Amino acid sequence: MDPVLSLRALNRAAMERQLLLRRTDLSVVEVVEHLFGLQAQTPHTWYAGLWNRIEGFDPLSASALLDNRELVRIALQRSTIHLVSARDCLALRPLLDPVTERGTRSTFVRRLSGVDLDELAVAGRALVEERALSFAELGKALAERWPGNDPHALSQVVRWLVPLVQVPPRGLWGRSGPIAHTSAEAWLGNSEPPMSAEEMVRRYLRAFGPASVKDVQTWSGLTRLADVVKGMDLVRYRAEDDRVLYDLPDMTLPSADISVPVRLMYDFDNVFLGYADRTRFITPQALEVGGAFVKANVQWRLILVDGFTAGDWTVSAEKGTSTLTIHQWKPFAAADLREAEEEGARLLEFLAPGDRHEITAVLGASRT
């Protein structure tokens, strides 16, 4: 019989592997590679994800790594923008190509007429390697060669055919810039052998496990990974609902009873998007509250208390004062509220070091 892991045990394992039990002294690149990337379609909120995990994190250090091309932002897992190391960018993109292809063919390729995809790839690569371009600029230039075709569709097909990284100043700490792209090969100037599916699964489990095949597929966007997992040397567990979970043989699990700190999470954190079954962090109450965020097209910034979603946080700024508000969906225990307020004060120091700071706590979600 496979050992059964409680929901609490899975929560603690994920907290440990996601470096949320305690902050680490690993370097920024080491953390990004350990996490196998951070979702980063917003230009700056992922910095808070690193702040949550790295002791004494300096956002300018991560910003410099983007500038010197040790880190990049590129569409990878689930065809969404992720922050990854240069090594992982080059190795992982070929493996995840079917994910981007699947969505691109169904949405954009069918809208093109008389366009040879090989020629489009060559033309698109030449344009973005001559000068970093926004999708609007790229589409306009391509439409001159293929008139009568939708410029947006042309640019999005190139996004699949050519690995495109977003170039600075977009994503740099405290700065802004156009969403401009060039090819990963031109930007990074070297190559890595493509990553195997087996290596991807191992890397995923080291950062997210124990997990099911469906979890890996949800995180990556790939399908048909059951045969890959079955051929690997992995240990097996079962969840309380009888799902089969896999893990690496050399990984240990923390006690389910270990205490965990209050964490104020950024809006696209791995722990909420890296699993098919998200109950190891997200409570039924959070799903009820989440409907308001979906309707408002706003991604929440959640608060973990005892490892599980218990509230959300917002920041507002006015006349030199930044205020962080802790929204308790139900009243926190006194000790938990005090810890949340202390962590919020530290987060404000990180986010708005030059402002005056206020911390407030209210009952109810930030959106209802």
Short mmCIF file of C-alpha atoms in Angstrom, two decimals:
data_model
loop_
_atom_site.label_atom_id
_atom_site.label_comp_id
_atom_site.label_asym_id
_atom_site.label_seq_id
_atom_site.Cartn_x
_atom_site.Cartn_y
_atom_site.Cartn_z
CA MET A 1 0.00 0.00 0.00
CA ASP A 2 1.25 3.48 -0.86
CA PRO A 3 1.61 5.76 2.19
CA VAL A 4 -1.26 8.24 2.49
CA LEU A 5 -0.38 11.92 2.81
CA SER A 6 -2.85 14.26 4.49
CA LEU A 7 -3.72 17.63 2.99
CA ARG A 8 -1.70 19.25 5.76
CA ALA A 9 1.32 17.06 4.95
CA LEU A 10 1.11 18.09 1.29
CA ASN A 11 0.86 21.72 2.29
CA ARG A 12 3.98 21.50 4.43
CA ALA A 13 5.92 19.68 1.74
CA ALA A 14 5.02 22.31 -0.84
CA MET A 15 5.83 25.16 1.56
CA GLU A 16 9.28 23.68 2.16
CA ARG A 17 10.07 23.05 -1.48
CA GLN A 18 8.82 26.46 -2.50
CA LEU A 19 11.20 28.00 0.08
CA LEU A 20 8.34 29.43 2.12
CA LEU A 21 9.02 27.79 5.49
CA ARG A 22 12.05 30.00 5.96
CA ARG A 23 13.93 32.44 3.75
CA THR A 24 17.01 31.06 2.04
CA ASP A 25 20.50 32.44 1.49
CA LEU A 26 20.71 30.95 -2.02
CA SER A 27 21.46 33.37 -4.84
CA VAL A 28 18.69 34.80 -7.02
CA VAL A 29 19.61 32.59 -9.98
CA GLU A 30 19.80 29.52 -7.74
CA VAL A 31 16.35 30.25 -6.36
CA VAL A 32 14.83 30.87 -9.79
CA GLU A 33 16.31 27.61 -11.08
CA HIS A 34 15.23 25.68 -7.97
CA LEU A 35 11.67 26.97 -8.39
CA PHE A 36 11.84 26.12 -12.10
CA GLY A 37 10.80 29.68 -12.88
CA LEU A 38 8.25 32.16 -11.52
CA GLN A 39 5.18 33.24 -13.44
CA ALA A 40 5.92 36.81 -14.44
CA GLN A 41 3.48 38.25 -16.96
CA THR A 42 3.29 41.34 -14.78
CA PRO A 43 6.55 43.28 -15.07
CA HIS A 44 7.24 43.71 -11.33
CA THR A 45 5.04 41.72 -8.93
CA TRP A 46 7.28 38.64 -9.14
CA TYR A 47 9.91 40.60 -7.21
CA ALA A 48 7.70 40.11 -4.14
CA GLY A 49 7.79 36.38 -4.83
CA LEU A 50 11.57 36.44 -4.52
CA TRP A 51 11.37 38.72 -1.47
CA ASN A 52 9.21 36.08 0.21
CA ARG A 53 11.88 33.46 -0.34
CA ILE A 54 15.33 35.10 -0.14
CA GLU A 55 16.83 36.52 3.03
CA GLY A 56 17.80 40.17 2.54
CA PHE A 57 16.60 40.16 -1.05
CA ASP A 58 17.72 43.19 -3.06
CA PRO A 59 15.42 43.81 -6.04
CA LEU A 60 18.17 45.65 -7.88
CA SER A 61 20.22 42.45 -7.88
CA ALA A 62 17.46 40.61 -9.74
CA SER A 63 16.98 43.60 -12.01
CA ALA A 64 20.67 43.54 -12.89
CA LEU A 65 20.42 39.84 -13.74
CA LEU A 66 17.68 40.67 -16.25
CA ASP A 67 19.81 43.43 -17.68
CA ASN A 68 22.90 41.24 -18.06
CA ARG A 69 20.84 38.37 -19.50
CA GLU A 70 21.33 35.79 -16.75
CA LEU A 71 17.54 35.90 -16.24
CA VAL A 72 14.89 36.33 -18.93
CA ARG A 73 11.12 36.63 -19.21
CA ILE A 74 9.67 34.39 -21.89
CA ALA A 75 6.50 32.39 -22.61
CA LEU A 76 7.08 28.86 -21.33
CA GLN A 77 4.86 26.87 -18.95
CA ARG A 78 1.22 27.06 -20.05
CA SER A 79 2.45 29.48 -22.73
CA THR A 80 2.54 32.22 -20.08
CA ILE A 81 5.41 34.58 -19.33
CA HIS A 82 7.84 33.13 -16.79
CA LEU A 83 11.03 34.42 -15.24
CA VAL A 84 13.72 31.79 -15.79
CA SER A 85 17.47 31.51 -15.99
CA ALA A 86 19.17 31.74 -19.37
CA ARG A 87 20.06 28.04 -19.10
CA ASP A 88 16.50 26.96 -18.43
CA CYS A 89 15.13 29.24 -21.13
CA LEU A 90 17.16 27.60 -23.85
CA ALA A 91 16.69 24.06 -22.56
CA LEU A 92 13.00 24.18 -21.70
CA ARG A 93 11.55 26.11 -24.64
CA PRO A 94 11.91 23.27 -27.20
CA LEU A 95 10.23 20.80 -24.86
CA LEU A 96 7.30 23.15 -24.22
CA ASP A 97 6.90 24.12 -27.88
CA PRO A 98 3.78 21.93 -28.29
CA VAL A 99 2.02 23.95 -25.60
CA THR A 100 2.37 27.20 -27.52
CA GLU A 101 1.73 25.47 -30.84
CA ARG A 102 -1.57 24.01 -29.63
CA GLY A 103 -3.06 27.37 -28.70
CA THR A 104 -1.54 29.22 -31.65
CA ARG A 105 -2.79 26.84 -34.30
CA SER A 106 -6.34 26.82 -32.97
CA THR A 107 -6.55 30.57 -32.48
CA PHE A 108 -4.26 32.29 -35.00
CA VAL A 109 -2.92 30.00 -37.76
CA ARG A 110 -6.42 29.36 -39.06
CA ARG A 111 -6.84 33.12 -39.55
CA LEU A 112 -3.92 33.31 -41.99
CA SER A 113 -4.26 32.88 -45.75
CA GLY A 114 -1.44 32.22 -48.18
CA VAL A 115 1.26 32.39 -45.49
CA ASP A 116 4.00 29.78 -45.51
CA LEU A 117 4.92 29.20 -41.86
CA ASP A 118 8.60 28.52 -42.57
CA GLU A 119 8.87 31.80 -44.46
CA LEU A 120 6.99 33.58 -41.68
CA ALA A 121 9.43 32.25 -39.10
CA VAL A 122 12.43 33.45 -41.10
CA ALA A 123 10.92 36.87 -41.72
CA GLY A 124 9.79 37.30 -38.12
CA ARG A 125 13.15 36.28 -36.71
CA ALA A 126 14.97 38.69 -39.00
CA LEU A 127 12.76 41.57 -37.90
CA VAL A 128 13.06 41.05 -34.13
CA GLU A 129 16.80 40.35 -34.35
CA GLU A 130 17.36 43.58 -36.25
CA ARG A 131 15.55 45.55 -33.53
CA ALA A 132 13.45 44.49 -30.55
CA LEU A 133 9.80 45.00 -31.49
CA SER A 134 6.42 45.06 -29.83
CA PHE A 135 3.83 42.67 -31.23
CA ALA A 136 2.04 45.62 -32.83
CA GLU A 137 5.24 46.71 -34.60
CA LEU A 138 6.06 43.16 -35.64
CA GLY A 139 2.57 42.51 -36.98
CA LYS A 140 2.54 45.75 -38.96
CA ALA A 141 5.89 44.92 -40.59
CA LEU A 142 4.80 41.37 -41.43
CA ALA A 143 1.49 42.57 -42.90
CA GLU A 144 3.44 44.55 -45.48
CA ARG A 145 4.76 41.24 -46.80
CA TRP A 146 1.50 39.33 -46.38
CA PRO A 147 -1.18 41.95 -47.03
CA GLY A 148 -4.74 41.05 -46.23
CA ASN A 149 -3.72 39.05 -43.17
CA ASP A 150 -4.43 40.06 -39.60
CA PRO A 151 -1.24 41.71 -38.22
CA HIS A 152 -1.96 40.43 -34.71
CA ALA A 153 -2.33 36.86 -35.93
CA LEU A 154 0.95 37.14 -37.86
CA SER A 155 2.83 38.36 -34.78
CA GLN A 156 1.32 35.68 -32.53
CA VAL A 157 2.29 32.91 -34.91
CA VAL A 158 5.85 34.22 -34.86
CA ARG A 159 5.64 34.07 -31.05
CA TRP A 160 5.18 30.31 -31.43
CA LEU A 161 7.68 29.77 -34.26
CA VAL A 162 10.48 31.87 -32.74
CA PRO A 163 11.29 31.82 -28.99
CA LEU A 164 10.80 35.47 -28.01
CA VAL A 165 12.12 37.07 -24.83
CA GLN A 166 10.92 40.39 -23.45
CA VAL A 167 13.87 42.73 -23.31
CA PRO A 168 14.70 45.39 -20.70
CA PRO A 169 13.89 47.99 -19.58
CA ARG A 170 10.61 46.07 -19.36
CA GLY A 171 10.67 44.22 -16.03
CA LEU A 172 13.51 46.18 -14.44
CA TRP A 173 12.90 47.24 -10.83
CA GLY A 174 11.51 50.75 -10.60
CA ARG A 175 11.52 51.21 -14.37
CA SER A 176 9.15 50.69 -17.25
CA GLY A 177 9.38 50.20 -20.97
CA PRO A 178 7.62 48.85 -24.03
CA ILE A 179 6.78 45.14 -24.30
CA ALA A 180 9.49 44.56 -26.89
CA HIS A 181 10.81 41.20 -28.04
CA THR A 182 13.82 39.64 -29.67
CA SER A 183 14.74 36.01 -30.20
CA ALA A 184 16.10 34.03 -27.28
CA GLU A 185 19.06 32.94 -29.41
CA ALA A 186 20.01 36.51 -30.33
CA TRP A 187 19.57 37.74 -26.76
CA LEU A 188 21.43 34.94 -25.02
CA GLY A 189 24.01 34.13 -27.66
CA ASN A 190 24.51 30.49 -26.75
CA SER A 191 22.65 27.20 -26.76
CA GLU A 192 21.68 24.44 -24.39
CA PRO A 193 20.62 20.91 -25.31
CA PRO A 194 16.85 20.49 -25.12
CA MET A 195 15.59 19.25 -21.78
CA SER A 196 14.03 15.80 -21.70
CA ALA A 197 10.55 15.22 -20.34
CA GLU A 198 12.06 13.06 -17.60
CA GLU A 199 14.36 15.85 -16.46
CA MET A 200 11.47 18.30 -16.47
CA VAL A 201 9.43 15.99 -14.24
CA ARG A 202 12.38 15.59 -11.84
CA ARG A 203 12.85 19.36 -11.66
CA TYR A 204 9.14 19.87 -11.11
CA LEU A 205 8.96 17.35 -8.27
CA ARG A 206 11.99 18.87 -6.56
CA ALA A 207 10.17 22.21 -6.44
CA PHE A 208 6.52 21.11 -6.15
CA GLY A 209 6.31 17.46 -5.11
CA PRO A 210 4.86 15.12 -4.11
CA ALA A 211 2.47 15.58 -7.01
CA SER A 212 0.28 13.74 -9.47
CA VAL A 213 0.76 13.35 -13.21
CA LYS A 214 -2.14 15.76 -13.68
CA ASP A 215 -0.35 18.31 -11.49
CA VAL A 216 2.75 18.19 -13.72
CA GLN A 217 0.60 18.48 -16.82
CA THR A 218 -1.32 21.45 -15.42
CA TRP A 219 1.90 23.24 -14.46
CA SER A 220 3.64 22.64 -17.79
CA GLY A 221 0.71 22.62 -20.21
CA LEU A 222 2.00 19.35 -21.70
CA THR A 223 -0.18 16.26 -22.01
CA ARG A 224 0.44 12.49 -22.04
CA LEU A 225 3.04 12.51 -19.28
CA ALA A 226 1.73 9.37 -17.58
CA ASP A 227 4.00 7.12 -19.62
CA VAL A 228 6.98 9.38 -18.87
CA VAL A 229 6.34 9.18 -15.13
CA LYS A 230 5.78 5.42 -15.18
CA GLY A 231 9.21 4.90 -16.70
CA MET A 232 11.00 6.85 -13.96
CA ASP A 233 12.44 5.73 -10.63
CA LEU A 234 10.01 7.51 -8.33
CA VAL A 235 8.36 6.81 -4.99
CA ARG A 236 4.58 6.73 -4.72
CA TYR A 237 2.15 8.15 -2.21
CA ARG A 238 -1.59 8.58 -2.17
CA ALA A 239 -3.62 11.63 -1.27
CA GLU A 240 -6.61 11.33 1.03
CA ASP A 241 -8.88 11.26 -2.03
CA ASP A 242 -6.83 8.31 -3.42
CA ARG A 243 -4.96 10.27 -6.09
CA VAL A 244 -1.54 8.75 -6.84
CA LEU A 245 1.31 11.13 -6.05
CA TYR A 246 4.93 10.78 -7.12
CA ASP A 247 8.16 12.06 -5.63
CA LEU A 248 11.92 11.78 -6.00
CA PRO A 249 13.52 8.99 -3.96
CA ASP A 250 16.01 11.34 -2.29
CA MET A 251 13.43 13.89 -1.11
CA THR A 252 12.24 13.87 2.50
CA LEU A 253 8.99 15.29 3.82
CA PRO A 254 8.68 17.71 6.74
CA SER A 255 6.36 16.92 9.61
CA ALA A 256 2.73 17.74 8.93
CA ASP A 257 2.68 19.40 12.36
CA ILE A 258 5.49 21.87 11.67
CA SER A 259 4.46 25.50 12.18
CA VAL A 260 4.67 27.82 9.19
CA PRO A 261 4.95 31.61 8.98
CA VAL A 262 2.29 33.95 7.69
CA ARG A 263 3.09 34.79 4.09
CA LEU A 264 1.80 37.65 1.90
CA MET A 265 1.93 36.16 -1.58
CA TYR A 266 2.24 37.89 -4.92
CA ASP A 267 -0.55 37.68 -7.46
CA PHE A 268 0.74 34.87 -9.68
CA ASP A 269 2.71 32.81 -7.19
CA ASN A 270 3.73 29.25 -8.09
CA VAL A 271 1.87 27.72 -5.17
CA PHE A 272 -1.49 28.73 -6.64
CA LEU A 273 -0.76 27.89 -10.29
CA GLY A 274 1.53 24.87 -10.10
CA TYR A 275 -1.04 22.16 -9.39
CA ALA A 276 -4.20 20.71 -10.87
CA ASP A 277 -5.44 20.11 -7.34
CA ARG A 278 -4.93 23.42 -5.58
CA THR A 279 -6.53 22.42 -2.29
CA ARG A 280 -3.11 22.08 -0.68
CA PHE A 281 -3.17 25.89 -0.42
CA ILE A 282 -6.54 27.19 -1.57
CA THR A 283 -9.51 26.64 0.73
CA PRO A 284 -13.17 26.36 -0.31
CA GLN A 285 -13.67 29.81 1.22
CA ALA A 286 -11.02 31.19 -1.13
CA LEU A 287 -12.88 29.79 -4.11
CA GLU A 288 -16.02 31.59 -2.98
CA VAL A 289 -14.14 34.87 -2.53
CA GLY A 290 -12.33 34.33 -5.82
CA GLY A 291 -15.47 34.84 -7.84
CA ALA A 292 -15.33 38.55 -7.14
CA PHE A 293 -11.79 38.74 -8.43
CA VAL A 294 -12.64 36.83 -11.59
CA LYS A 295 -15.52 39.20 -12.34
CA ALA A 296 -13.22 42.19 -11.83
CA ASN A 297 -10.47 40.63 -13.99
CA VAL A 298 -8.04 41.16 -11.11
CA GLN A 299 -5.72 38.49 -9.75
CA TRP A 300 -5.72 38.38 -5.98
CA ARG A 301 -2.72 38.74 -3.68
CA LEU A 302 -3.39 36.11 -1.06
CA ILE A 303 -2.38 35.76 2.58
CA LEU A 304 -1.39 32.32 3.86
CA VAL A 305 -2.10 31.67 7.54
CA ASP A 306 -1.01 28.25 8.80
CA GLY A 307 -0.16 27.52 5.16
CA PHE A 308 -3.67 28.05 3.76
CA THR A 309 -5.49 30.97 2.18
CA ALA A 310 -7.14 33.15 4.83
CA GLY A 311 -7.24 36.64 3.34
CA ASP A 312 -5.80 39.00 0.77
CA TRP A 313 -3.76 42.18 0.87
CA THR A 314 -3.76 45.44 -1.06
CA VAL A 315 -1.49 48.49 -1.21
CA SER A 316 -2.56 52.05 -1.89
CA ALA A 317 -0.48 55.22 -2.08
CA GLU A 318 -1.52 58.82 -1.51
CA LYS A 319 0.50 61.97 -0.78
CA GLY A 320 3.69 60.14 0.12
CA THR A 321 2.03 57.52 2.32
CA SER A 322 1.74 53.88 1.29
CA THR A 323 -0.87 51.83 3.12
CA LEU A 324 -0.96 48.05 3.18
CA THR A 325 -4.35 46.65 4.12
CA ILE A 326 -4.81 43.13 5.45
CA HIS A 327 -8.21 41.84 4.40
CA GLN A 328 -9.26 39.05 6.77
CA TRP A 329 -11.95 36.84 5.28
CA LYS A 330 -12.64 35.69 8.84
CA PRO A 331 -11.03 37.19 11.94
CA PHE A 332 -7.43 36.02 12.34
CA ALA A 333 -6.22 34.77 15.68
CA ALA A 334 -4.48 37.58 17.55
CA ALA A 335 -1.02 36.08 17.07
CA ASP A 336 -1.62 35.52 13.35
CA LEU A 337 -2.87 39.07 12.84
CA ARG A 338 0.13 40.48 14.66
CA GLU A 339 2.46 38.37 12.46
CA ALA A 340 0.60 39.46 9.32
CA GLU A 341 0.93 43.11 10.31
CA GLU A 342 4.65 42.71 11.02
CA GLU A 343 5.20 40.95 7.71
CA GLY A 344 3.14 43.63 5.97
CA ALA A 345 5.33 46.35 7.47
CA ARG A 346 8.43 44.61 6.14
CA LEU A 347 6.81 44.21 2.73
CA LEU A 348 5.98 47.93 2.60
CA GLU A 349 9.61 48.74 3.38
CA PHE A 350 10.49 46.62 0.35
CA LEU A 351 7.83 47.96 -2.00
CA ALA A 352 7.89 51.65 -1.07
CA PRO A 353 11.08 52.42 0.86
CA GLY A 354 10.80 56.19 0.43
CA ASP A 355 7.20 56.56 1.64
CA ARG A 356 5.59 56.85 5.03
CA HIS A 357 3.94 53.56 5.91
CA GLU A 358 0.64 52.54 7.42
CA ILE A 359 -0.73 49.05 8.13
CA THR A 360 -4.45 48.49 8.49
CA ALA A 361 -6.51 45.36 9.03
CA VAL A 362 -10.16 44.99 8.09
CA LEU A 363 -12.73 42.21 7.93
CA GLY A 364 -13.89 41.02 4.51
CA ALA A 365 -12.23 40.47 1.15
CA SER A 366 -10.88 43.41 -0.81
CA ARG A 367 -13.52 42.66 -3.45
CA THR A 368 -16.99 41.33 -2.79
#
